Short mmCIF file of C-alpha atoms and ligand atoms in Angstrom, two decimals:
data_model
loop_
_atom_site.label_atom_id
_atom_site.label_comp_id
_atom_site.label_asym_id
_atom_site.label_seq_id
_atom_site.Cartn_x
_atom_site.Cartn_y
_atom_site.Cartn_z
CA MET A 1 62.40 104.07 112.40
CA ASN A 2 65.94 105.60 112.29
CA GLN A 3 67.01 108.85 110.57
CA GLY A 4 69.05 107.39 107.67
CA PHE A 5 72.53 106.08 108.38
CA ASP A 6 75.42 107.31 110.40
CA LEU A 7 77.63 106.34 107.39
CA VAL A 8 76.96 105.56 103.76
CA ILE A 9 79.89 104.03 101.94
CA VAL A 10 80.14 104.01 98.16
CA GLY A 11 81.95 101.01 96.89
CA ALA A 12 82.77 97.51 98.30
CA GLY A 13 86.35 97.06 97.30
CA PRO A 14 89.04 96.75 99.96
CA GLY A 15 88.74 100.41 100.92
CA GLY A 16 85.04 100.45 101.36
CA LEU A 17 84.89 97.03 103.16
CA ALA A 18 87.58 98.03 105.69
CA ALA A 19 85.83 101.32 106.49
CA ALA A 20 82.58 99.56 106.93
CA VAL A 21 83.89 96.86 109.24
CA THR A 22 85.66 99.56 111.35
CA ALA A 23 82.75 102.03 111.55
CA LYS A 24 80.30 99.16 112.34
CA SER A 25 82.36 97.83 115.15
CA ALA A 26 82.49 101.31 116.69
CA GLY A 27 78.77 101.32 116.87
CA MET A 28 77.74 103.32 113.65
CA SER A 29 74.83 102.36 111.43
CA VAL A 30 76.49 101.61 108.08
CA LEU A 31 75.08 101.21 104.54
CA VAL A 32 77.42 100.16 101.74
CA LEU A 33 76.19 100.77 98.15
CA ASN A 34 78.01 98.94 95.48
CA GLU A 35 77.56 99.12 91.76
CA GLN A 36 78.94 95.67 91.08
CA GLU A 37 76.89 92.54 91.89
CA HIS A 38 79.48 91.17 94.36
CA VAL A 39 81.72 92.39 97.08
CA GLY A 40 85.56 92.68 96.73
CA GLY A 41 85.94 95.53 94.18
CA GLN A 42 88.35 95.02 91.25
CA ILE A 43 91.09 93.02 92.98
CA TYR A 44 88.85 90.59 94.97
CA HIS A 45 86.25 90.46 92.15
CA SER A 46 83.97 87.49 92.46
CA LEU A 47 86.20 85.96 95.23
CA GLU A 48 83.18 84.45 97.03
CA HIS A 49 82.27 82.42 93.96
CA VAL A 50 85.65 81.74 92.38
CA ARG A 51 86.03 78.20 90.98
CA GLU A 52 88.44 75.95 92.94
CA GLU A 53 90.50 75.27 89.85
CA ASN A 54 91.19 78.93 89.19
CA LYS A 55 92.57 79.69 92.62
CA ALA A 56 96.19 78.76 91.87
CA THR A 57 96.19 81.08 88.86
CA LEU A 58 94.79 84.05 90.79
CA GLY A 59 97.24 83.39 93.62
CA GLU A 60 97.56 84.49 97.30
CA ASP A 61 97.16 88.27 96.51
CA TYR A 62 93.69 87.50 95.39
CA LEU A 63 92.72 84.74 97.90
CA CYS A 64 93.91 86.86 100.89
CA GLY A 65 90.88 89.11 100.26
CA GLN A 66 88.58 86.34 101.74
CA LYS A 67 89.52 87.48 105.38
CA LEU A 68 88.29 91.05 104.78
CA ILE A 69 85.16 89.91 102.96
CA SER A 70 84.27 87.54 105.61
CA GLU A 71 84.71 90.22 108.36
CA PHE A 72 82.49 92.41 106.31
CA ARG A 73 79.81 89.71 105.90
CA SER A 74 79.78 89.16 109.77
CA SER A 75 79.82 92.91 110.60
CA ALA A 76 76.13 93.36 109.93
CA ALA A 77 76.68 96.51 107.94
CA GLU A 78 73.84 96.87 105.49
CA TYR A 79 74.76 96.20 102.00
CA ILE A 80 73.01 96.83 98.63
CA GLN A 81 74.62 95.49 95.51
CA GLY A 82 73.89 96.61 92.01
CA ALA A 83 73.36 100.14 93.42
CA THR A 84 74.92 102.85 91.32
CA VAL A 85 75.48 106.08 93.28
CA LEU A 86 74.60 109.10 90.95
CA ASP A 87 74.88 112.05 93.23
CA ILE A 88 75.42 113.12 96.88
CA ASP A 89 73.87 116.48 97.62
CA PRO A 90 75.14 119.07 100.01
CA ASN A 91 72.88 117.75 102.82
CA ARG A 92 74.35 114.29 102.24
CA TYR A 93 71.36 112.70 100.66
CA VAL A 94 72.98 109.92 98.64
CA CYS A 95 71.10 109.20 95.48
CA TYR A 96 71.51 105.79 93.77
CA ALA A 97 69.82 103.67 91.14
CA LYS A 98 68.97 100.10 91.41
CA GLY A 99 67.00 98.13 88.91
CA GLU A 100 64.17 100.21 87.73
CA LYS A 101 64.18 102.66 90.62
CA THR A 102 66.12 105.59 92.03
CA TYR A 103 66.43 106.05 95.75
CA SER A 104 67.76 108.73 98.09
CA VAL A 105 69.16 107.93 101.53
CA LYS A 106 70.37 110.35 104.21
CA ALA A 107 73.82 110.01 105.70
CA LYS A 108 75.62 111.78 108.43
CA GLN A 109 78.91 110.90 106.95
CA VAL A 110 79.86 109.58 103.58
CA ILE A 111 82.96 107.56 102.56
CA ILE A 112 83.60 107.35 98.75
CA SER A 113 85.66 104.33 97.70
CA THR A 114 84.99 103.98 94.10
CA GLY A 115 88.39 102.72 92.97
CA SER A 116 90.14 103.31 89.80
CA MET A 117 89.78 102.64 86.05
CA GLU A 118 92.27 101.65 83.31
CA ARG A 119 93.68 104.69 81.53
CA PRO A 120 92.11 105.08 78.20
CA VAL A 121 94.66 104.50 75.43
CA PRO A 122 93.44 106.33 72.40
CA ILE A 123 95.71 104.76 69.77
CA PRO A 124 94.30 104.63 66.10
CA GLY A 125 91.69 101.98 65.91
CA TRP A 126 91.28 101.61 69.75
CA THR A 127 87.48 101.51 69.44
CA LYS A 128 87.42 98.51 67.10
CA PRO A 129 85.79 95.37 68.37
CA GLY A 130 88.70 93.14 69.36
CA VAL A 131 90.53 95.96 71.36
CA MET A 132 90.05 95.89 75.07
CA GLY A 133 91.63 97.08 78.30
CA ALA A 134 93.94 94.29 79.56
CA ALA A 135 92.75 94.41 83.21
CA SER A 136 89.11 93.98 82.00
CA VAL A 137 90.09 90.56 80.55
CA ASP A 138 91.33 89.64 84.03
CA VAL A 139 87.95 90.71 85.45
CA LEU A 140 86.10 88.55 82.97
CA PHE A 141 88.25 85.67 84.06
CA LYS A 142 87.53 86.27 87.77
CA GLN A 143 83.74 86.84 87.13
CA ALA A 144 82.79 84.53 84.40
CA ASP A 145 85.71 82.08 83.95
CA LEU A 146 86.34 83.48 80.55
CA VAL A 147 89.61 83.29 78.83
CA PRO A 148 90.30 84.57 75.28
CA SER A 149 90.81 82.15 72.44
CA GLY A 150 93.15 82.62 69.43
CA ASN A 151 96.33 84.67 69.32
CA VAL A 152 96.47 87.72 71.66
CA VAL A 153 98.68 90.74 71.70
CA LEU A 154 99.29 92.97 74.75
CA ALA A 155 100.53 96.40 74.46
CA GLY A 156 101.44 99.16 76.93
CA SER A 157 103.15 98.97 80.26
CA GLY A 158 102.54 98.58 84.01
CA PRO A 159 102.48 95.86 86.67
CA LEU A 160 98.78 94.93 85.89
CA LEU A 161 99.78 94.25 82.19
CA LEU A 162 102.35 91.65 83.51
CA LEU A 163 99.89 90.18 85.97
CA VAL A 164 97.31 89.76 83.15
CA ALA A 165 99.99 88.17 80.86
CA CYS A 166 100.89 85.74 83.60
CA HIS A 167 97.23 84.75 84.03
CA LEU A 168 96.93 84.25 80.26
CA VAL A 169 99.97 82.07 80.33
CA ASP A 170 98.69 80.02 83.12
CA ASN A 171 95.35 79.54 81.24
CA GLY A 172 97.14 78.31 78.10
CA VAL A 173 96.28 81.33 76.05
CA LYS A 174 98.66 81.97 73.08
CA ILE A 175 100.27 85.29 73.31
CA SER A 176 101.79 86.42 70.02
CA ALA A 177 103.66 89.36 71.70
CA ILE A 178 103.80 91.84 74.39
CA LEU A 179 104.57 95.27 72.92
CA ASP A 180 106.24 97.14 75.73
CA SER A 181 105.70 100.89 75.37
CA SER A 182 107.83 101.80 78.51
CA ASN A 183 110.41 104.32 78.12
CA TYR A 184 113.97 103.02 78.88
CA ALA A 185 114.80 106.44 80.51
CA ASN A 186 112.36 105.59 83.25
CA TYR A 187 114.69 102.86 84.62
CA ALA A 188 117.50 105.36 85.16
CA LYS A 189 115.12 107.93 86.72
CA SER A 190 113.82 105.27 89.09
CA ILE A 191 117.14 104.46 90.70
CA PRO A 192 116.96 107.12 93.43
CA TYR A 193 113.63 105.33 94.57
CA LEU A 194 115.19 101.87 94.74
CA PRO A 195 116.40 102.15 98.37
CA GLY A 196 112.84 102.90 99.49
CA ALA A 197 111.47 100.09 97.29
CA MET A 198 113.86 97.65 99.02
CA GLN A 199 111.69 97.95 102.13
CA LYS A 200 108.94 96.04 100.16
CA SER A 201 111.27 93.65 98.48
CA ASP A 202 108.48 91.13 98.25
CA TYR A 203 106.90 93.25 95.53
CA LEU A 204 110.21 93.53 93.71
CA ILE A 205 110.55 89.73 93.81
CA LYS A 206 106.97 89.29 92.58
CA GLY A 207 107.64 91.66 89.68
CA LEU A 208 110.81 89.69 88.76
CA GLN A 209 108.92 86.36 88.98
CA MET A 210 106.23 87.72 86.66
CA LEU A 211 108.82 88.74 84.15
CA TRP A 212 110.62 85.42 84.49
CA LYS A 213 107.30 83.49 83.96
CA ILE A 214 106.63 85.36 80.84
CA ARG A 215 110.08 84.86 79.40
CA LYS A 216 110.13 81.16 80.34
CA SER A 217 106.83 80.68 78.46
CA GLY A 218 108.54 81.85 75.32
CA VAL A 219 106.22 84.87 74.82
CA LYS A 220 107.97 87.51 72.62
CA PHE A 221 108.57 90.67 74.81
CA ILE A 222 109.26 93.42 72.36
CA HIS A 223 110.68 96.52 73.96
CA GLY A 224 110.92 100.21 72.84
CA VAL A 225 107.64 99.93 70.61
CA LYS A 226 106.09 103.04 69.26
CA ASN A 227 103.21 104.07 67.15
CA ILE A 228 100.94 101.22 67.80
CA GLU A 229 97.80 100.99 65.72
CA ALA A 230 94.87 98.61 65.69
CA LEU A 231 94.00 97.73 62.04
CA GLY A 232 91.13 95.94 60.45
CA ASP A 233 87.99 96.51 58.45
CA GLY A 234 85.37 96.81 61.14
CA GLN A 235 86.86 94.21 63.37
CA LEU A 236 90.47 94.19 64.61
CA SER A 237 92.63 91.99 62.31
CA SER A 238 96.26 93.12 63.03
CA VAL A 239 98.44 95.38 65.08
CA LYS A 240 100.95 97.62 63.52
CA TYR A 241 103.89 99.23 65.47
CA THR A 242 107.32 100.66 64.98
CA LYS A 243 110.62 99.64 66.59
CA ASN A 244 113.96 101.31 65.77
CA GLY A 245 112.30 103.11 62.90
CA LYS A 246 111.12 99.92 61.30
CA THR A 247 107.36 99.14 60.94
CA ARG A 248 106.05 95.69 61.76
CA GLU A 249 102.61 94.01 61.77
CA ILE A 250 101.21 91.14 63.87
CA GLN A 251 97.92 89.35 62.90
CA THR A 252 95.58 89.10 65.82
CA GLY A 253 91.96 89.18 66.63
CA LEU A 254 92.50 90.54 70.26
CA LEU A 255 94.64 93.41 71.41
CA LEU A 256 94.73 94.21 75.16
CA LEU A 257 95.85 97.64 75.97
CA HIS A 258 97.10 98.92 79.25
CA GLU A 259 98.87 102.06 80.34
CA GLY A 260 98.19 102.04 84.05
CA VAL A 261 95.15 102.97 86.14
CA VAL A 262 93.71 106.30 87.19
CA PRO A 263 91.44 107.38 90.07
CA ASN A 264 87.77 107.28 89.47
CA THR A 265 86.98 110.87 90.27
CA GLN A 266 83.56 111.30 88.74
CA LEU A 267 81.70 111.37 92.08
CA SER A 268 84.30 113.42 94.00
CA ARG A 269 84.19 116.02 91.19
CA ALA A 270 80.43 116.00 90.90
CA ILE A 271 80.05 116.89 94.60
CA GLY A 272 82.70 119.62 94.41
CA CYS A 273 85.77 118.16 96.26
CA GLU A 274 88.96 119.89 95.46
CA HIS A 275 91.49 118.02 93.28
CA GLU A 276 95.20 118.14 92.72
CA TRP A 277 97.40 117.15 89.75
CA TYR A 278 99.75 114.25 90.19
CA ASP A 279 102.28 114.80 87.44
CA MET A 280 104.32 111.57 87.56
CA HIS A 281 101.25 109.54 86.61
CA ARG A 282 99.47 112.41 84.83
CA TYR A 283 96.13 112.20 86.67
CA TRP A 284 93.95 114.30 88.96
CA LYS A 285 93.18 113.09 92.50
CA PRO A 286 91.05 114.61 95.33
CA VAL A 287 92.81 116.55 98.02
CA ILE A 288 92.47 114.73 101.44
CA ASP A 289 94.04 114.88 104.82
CA GLU A 290 95.72 111.95 106.53
CA TRP A 291 92.28 110.57 107.77
CA GLY A 292 90.87 110.67 104.22
CA GLN A 293 88.66 113.78 104.89
CA SER A 294 87.97 115.74 101.60
CA SER A 295 87.46 119.45 101.19
CA VAL A 296 83.62 118.77 101.36
CA GLU A 297 82.43 118.51 104.97
CA SER A 298 81.70 114.99 106.24
CA VAL A 299 82.79 113.40 102.96
CA SER A 300 85.91 111.22 103.05
CA LEU A 301 87.70 109.40 100.22
CA VAL A 302 89.64 106.12 100.52
CA GLY A 303 91.42 103.73 98.17
CA ASP A 304 92.24 104.16 94.50
CA CYS A 305 89.72 106.83 93.94
CA SER A 306 92.00 109.19 96.11
CA GLY A 307 95.16 108.16 94.36
CA VAL A 308 96.34 104.79 92.94
CA TYR A 309 98.35 103.02 95.66
CA GLY A 310 96.90 99.43 95.43
CA ALA A 311 94.66 97.16 97.47
CA LYS A 312 96.61 97.07 100.69
CA VAL A 313 96.82 100.83 100.99
CA ALA A 314 93.19 101.08 100.10
CA GLU A 315 92.35 98.66 102.97
CA TYR A 316 94.51 100.54 105.52
CA SER A 317 93.03 103.85 104.45
CA GLY A 318 89.56 102.35 104.91
CA TYR A 319 90.41 101.33 108.50
CA ILE A 320 91.81 104.84 109.16
CA ALA A 321 88.82 106.71 107.65
CA GLY A 322 86.42 104.34 109.57
CA LEU A 323 87.97 105.36 112.82
CA ASN A 324 87.86 109.00 111.85
CA VAL A 325 84.17 108.99 111.11
CA ALA A 326 83.46 107.13 114.38
CA PHE A 327 85.32 109.89 116.21
CA GLN A 328 83.51 112.60 114.24
CA THR A 329 80.15 110.93 115.24
CA GLY A 330 81.22 110.98 118.85
CA LEU A 331 81.45 107.27 119.25
CA ILE A 332 85.12 107.00 120.10
CA THR A 333 87.52 109.62 121.64
CA GLU A 334 90.37 111.36 119.88
CA ASN A 335 92.77 109.27 121.86
CA GLU A 336 91.00 106.03 120.94
CA ARG A 337 91.00 107.05 117.23
CA SER A 338 94.80 107.68 117.34
CA VAL A 339 95.69 104.51 119.25
CA LYS A 340 93.58 102.24 117.07
CA ALA A 341 94.67 103.93 113.82
CA SER A 342 98.34 103.86 114.64
CA PRO A 343 99.13 100.37 113.36
CA HIS A 344 97.23 101.12 110.19
CA PHE A 345 99.14 104.35 109.58
CA LEU A 346 102.44 102.26 110.06
CA ALA A 347 101.31 99.46 107.70
CA LYS A 348 100.20 102.01 105.14
CA LYS A 349 103.45 103.86 105.27
CA LYS A 350 105.44 100.75 104.81
CA GLU A 351 103.21 99.67 101.95
CA MET A 352 103.68 102.98 100.25
CA THR A 353 107.54 102.78 100.22
CA ILE A 354 107.35 100.83 96.96
CA ARG A 355 105.08 103.30 95.12
CA PRO A 356 107.57 106.06 94.04
CA PHE A 357 109.73 103.31 92.41
CA ILE A 358 106.76 101.56 90.67
CA ASP A 359 105.29 104.97 89.65
CA SER A 360 108.62 106.06 88.22
CA VAL A 361 109.38 102.87 86.29
CA TYR A 362 105.86 102.72 84.86
CA ARG A 363 105.32 106.39 84.08
CA PRO A 364 102.58 106.37 81.40
CA ASN A 365 103.94 106.84 77.86
CA ARG A 366 102.69 110.09 76.28
CA GLY A 367 102.64 108.36 72.89
CA MET A 368 100.08 105.97 74.16
CA TYR A 369 97.62 108.22 75.88
CA VAL A 370 97.74 111.43 73.74
CA PRO A 371 96.71 110.75 70.18
CA ASP A 372 98.68 112.37 67.34
CA THR A 373 96.85 111.23 64.10
CA PRO A 374 93.84 113.54 63.27
CA GLU A 375 91.49 110.70 62.57
CA THR A 376 91.94 109.00 66.02
CA ILE A 377 88.74 108.94 67.99
CA VAL A 378 89.16 110.74 71.41
CA CYS A 379 85.57 110.59 72.74
CA ARG A 380 84.25 107.17 71.86
CA CYS A 381 80.63 107.78 72.97
CA GLU A 382 80.17 110.73 70.63
CA GLU A 383 82.86 109.67 68.12
CA VAL A 384 84.77 112.91 68.36
CA LYS A 385 88.22 112.81 66.62
CA LEU A 386 91.40 114.53 67.33
CA ARG A 387 90.87 116.73 64.30
CA ASP A 388 87.56 117.93 65.73
CA ILE A 389 89.13 118.90 69.02
CA GLN A 390 92.01 120.64 67.16
CA ALA A 391 89.45 122.54 65.01
CA ALA A 392 87.70 123.58 68.28
CA ILE A 393 90.97 124.80 69.84
CA ASP A 394 91.85 126.67 66.51
CA ILE A 395 88.76 128.80 66.70
CA GLY A 396 89.48 129.69 70.37
CA TYR A 397 87.96 127.11 72.65
CA ASN A 398 90.67 126.64 75.27
CA LEU A 399 89.13 124.78 78.18
CA PRO A 400 87.82 121.22 78.48
CA LEU A 401 84.40 122.54 79.23
CA THR A 402 84.31 124.83 76.08
CA VAL A 403 85.73 122.18 73.86
CA LYS A 404 82.98 119.82 75.30
CA ASN A 405 80.26 122.43 74.38
CA GLU A 406 81.64 122.76 70.88
CA THR A 407 82.33 119.16 70.07
CA ARG A 408 80.01 117.13 72.32
CA SER A 409 83.07 115.29 73.65
CA GLY A 410 82.20 114.04 77.19
CA MET A 411 78.47 114.25 76.59
CA GLY A 412 77.84 110.77 75.88
CA ARG A 413 77.07 107.69 77.91
CA CYS A 414 80.33 107.61 80.02
CA GLN A 415 79.87 111.37 80.85
CA GLY A 416 83.61 112.09 80.02
CA ARG A 417 85.13 109.28 82.09
CA MET A 418 86.96 107.94 78.96
CA CYS A 419 87.91 111.20 77.36
CA GLY A 420 88.40 113.70 80.23
CA LEU A 421 92.13 113.13 80.72
CA THR A 422 92.79 112.86 77.00
CA ILE A 423 91.02 116.08 75.99
CA ALA A 424 92.93 117.95 78.83
CA GLU A 425 96.26 116.51 77.59
CA ILE A 426 95.49 117.63 74.10
CA LEU A 427 94.80 121.14 75.33
CA VAL A 428 98.03 121.03 77.28
CA ASP A 429 99.99 120.16 74.18
CA GLU A 430 98.19 122.46 71.75
CA LEU A 431 98.16 125.48 73.92
CA ASP A 432 101.43 124.90 75.68
CA LYS A 433 99.95 125.21 79.14
CA SER A 434 100.14 123.29 82.40
CA PRO A 435 97.49 120.73 83.38
CA GLU A 436 96.49 123.05 86.29
CA GLU A 437 95.90 125.90 83.88
CA ILE A 438 93.73 123.68 81.63
CA GLY A 439 91.87 121.98 84.34
CA TYR A 440 89.18 119.32 83.79
CA TYR A 441 85.53 118.92 82.69
CA SER A 442 82.96 120.24 85.16
CA VAL A 443 81.30 116.87 86.14
CA ARG A 444 77.72 117.25 87.19
CA PRO A 445 75.15 114.90 88.66
CA MET A 446 73.83 112.42 87.65
CA ILE A 447 77.32 110.85 87.04
CA LYS A 448 75.94 107.90 85.10
CA PRO A 449 73.13 107.52 82.67
CA VAL A 450 69.70 107.09 84.22
CA THR A 451 66.81 105.39 82.44
CA LEU A 452 63.43 106.90 82.03
CA ALA A 453 61.94 104.20 84.29
CA GLN A 454 64.51 105.13 86.97
CA LEU A 455 63.56 108.78 86.62
CA GLY A 456 59.93 107.96 86.89
CA ASN A 457 60.41 105.72 89.83
CA MET A 458 62.34 108.13 92.13
CA SER A 459 61.76 107.35 95.77
CA ILE A 460 63.14 109.87 98.34
CA THR A 461 63.66 107.56 101.25
CA LYS A 462 64.88 109.91 103.99
CA ASN A 463 64.25 107.36 106.71
CA GLN A 464 65.27 103.79 106.85
CA SER A 465 63.03 101.33 108.71
C1 FAD B 1 89.83 96.69 85.83
C2 FAD B 1 90.83 96.65 87.04
C3 FAD B 1 91.28 95.48 87.42
C4 FAD B 1 92.23 95.41 88.55
N1 FAD B 1 92.75 94.23 88.89
C5 FAD B 1 93.73 94.18 89.89
C6 FAD B 1 94.29 92.93 90.22
O1 FAD B 1 94.03 91.91 89.73
N2 FAD B 1 95.28 92.96 91.19
C7 FAD B 1 95.61 94.17 91.81
O2 FAD B 1 96.55 94.19 92.63
N3 FAD B 1 95.07 95.28 91.46
C8 FAD B 1 94.09 95.38 90.54
N4 FAD B 1 93.55 96.52 90.15
C9 FAD B 1 93.80 97.73 91.07
C10 FAD B 1 92.89 97.58 92.15
O3 FAD B 1 91.61 97.91 91.66
C11 FAD B 1 93.08 98.35 93.44
O4 FAD B 1 94.34 98.54 93.86
C12 FAD B 1 92.19 97.98 94.51
O5 FAD B 1 91.13 97.11 94.24
C13 FAD B 1 91.63 99.33 95.00
O6 FAD B 1 90.61 99.05 95.94
P1 FAD B 1 89.43 100.12 96.14
O7 FAD B 1 88.71 99.73 97.42
O8 FAD B 1 90.04 101.52 96.16
O9 FAD B 1 88.61 100.08 94.80
P2 FAD B 1 87.92 98.91 93.97
O10 FAD B 1 88.41 97.64 94.41
O11 FAD B 1 88.11 99.34 92.62
O12 FAD B 1 86.41 98.97 94.39
C14 FAD B 1 85.62 99.99 93.98
C15 FAD B 1 84.15 99.56 94.11
O13 FAD B 1 83.37 100.81 94.00
C16 FAD B 1 82.24 100.46 93.21
N5 FAD B 1 81.79 101.63 92.51
C17 FAD B 1 82.40 102.47 91.67
N6 FAD B 1 81.62 103.50 91.25
C18 FAD B 1 80.44 103.38 91.98
C19 FAD B 1 79.22 104.09 92.11
N7 FAD B 1 79.08 105.30 91.34
N8 FAD B 1 78.31 103.67 92.91
C20 FAD B 1 78.35 102.53 93.61
N9 FAD B 1 79.51 101.79 93.54
C21 FAD B 1 80.56 102.18 92.77
C22 FAD B 1 82.68 99.44 92.13
O14 FAD B 1 81.67 98.62 91.64
C23 FAD B 1 83.65 98.63 93.03
O15 FAD B 1 83.06 97.59 93.67
C24 FAD B 1 92.58 96.62 89.10
C25 FAD B 1 92.10 97.90 88.65
C26 FAD B 1 91.24 97.95 87.65
C27 FAD B 1 90.66 99.18 87.23
#
């Protein structure tokens, strides 16, 4: 019998896998808990099972993940898939649900690598069947080889929107239009960051290639679009928007929205990590040091859940945090940690030179992520509308938590993941305060819904055999 694990990692994307490989090779006992049914996270989703004929479409950025996945598979780290981590208590008992049961496992160190999620885009009609996140469609393609049929409209901005559009083009999907919500002013504001971005000119070239492919395919790229609405009686039937003061409408059965991705902070919040506001992309991220160590003892964060910098940075951060936890457990010296981490710090630094430019060009558009029509649903689980939030603010509720208590926003199935940022932005606008003054929901365990069967089958496994 051993007393739990030296290290429990939450998430098997590039960040979690790299941390597992490193810590395991340093001699730690490692358990990786992953909610999805496969390793690889969002970017390398289903890579181990991808169909041969889809490889060309998904490209080298996807296929290169096989190396890391193979290293993980041969590392002998223990791995449980379909395991949703619900809580980590102050003594580092990691509680997770799998199937009909709930388990608790003791860890000396925890690394959280739960990735990011698409920023919710609460335009009028966004909850209608037929409206989806654009990146989710890519996940369906990777996972189940599914591609949409009929005419598709994409709306929003960001590199992932372009990537999804390219995949749709490659798959022969008819795109009626891409409604580009980006603000022209962003391009001018991004010029100071261009010299830094040139150090990763391969990304700039990839971006231009994606734009070229979309143009060459004849897809209409409509810039300067505002006031996007999803219309239809029950089901989506058309998309309305304005451009240069004129209103237009496109018939479609599928609208794919995207306004960037934001860190998945439910777990880091639930366990009390300190968070800071990243204004350029209007999201909260946990405060961590250069090794990924959070403000909570023996809990580190790597990858997109600690700030959205992409798959490569997630991987380098995973190696760095893996070395740090090995040092903290006494398996390597401080000097070994520094020597081994040095190439990863260098690679990470180089990789990050592109970020200020990308973040500046693709700043999220306020008109897309803060609703301004009273009937727009803000909290989709509890069907709370903007007017309900405004009414709560009018009678004096001035914090996300008190608005939640009054309106039930954030009390539904997603536990505020989908409306947390939006509610805070509405409060920022209505009360003319800063995001720091407004704050965020208090996220409490369990961070995801638990079934009665799981509650009834709770097994506190302090020891692993
Ligand atoms: C929908 C979506 C699609 C994306 N597609 C691409 C793409 O095609 N190309 C690209 O360059 N970038 C893509 N990104 C961005 C990309 O996710 C990251 O840059 C990269 O994958 C980050 O790696 P990570 O290890 O931080 O997290 P991820 O790769 O997101 O991995 C996180 C893992 O944590 C698991 N997890 C989350 N919560 C829990 C929990 N409570 N308990 C247990 N496990 C949990 C998830 O199941 C997942 O396996 C996408 C992002 C999203 C949101």
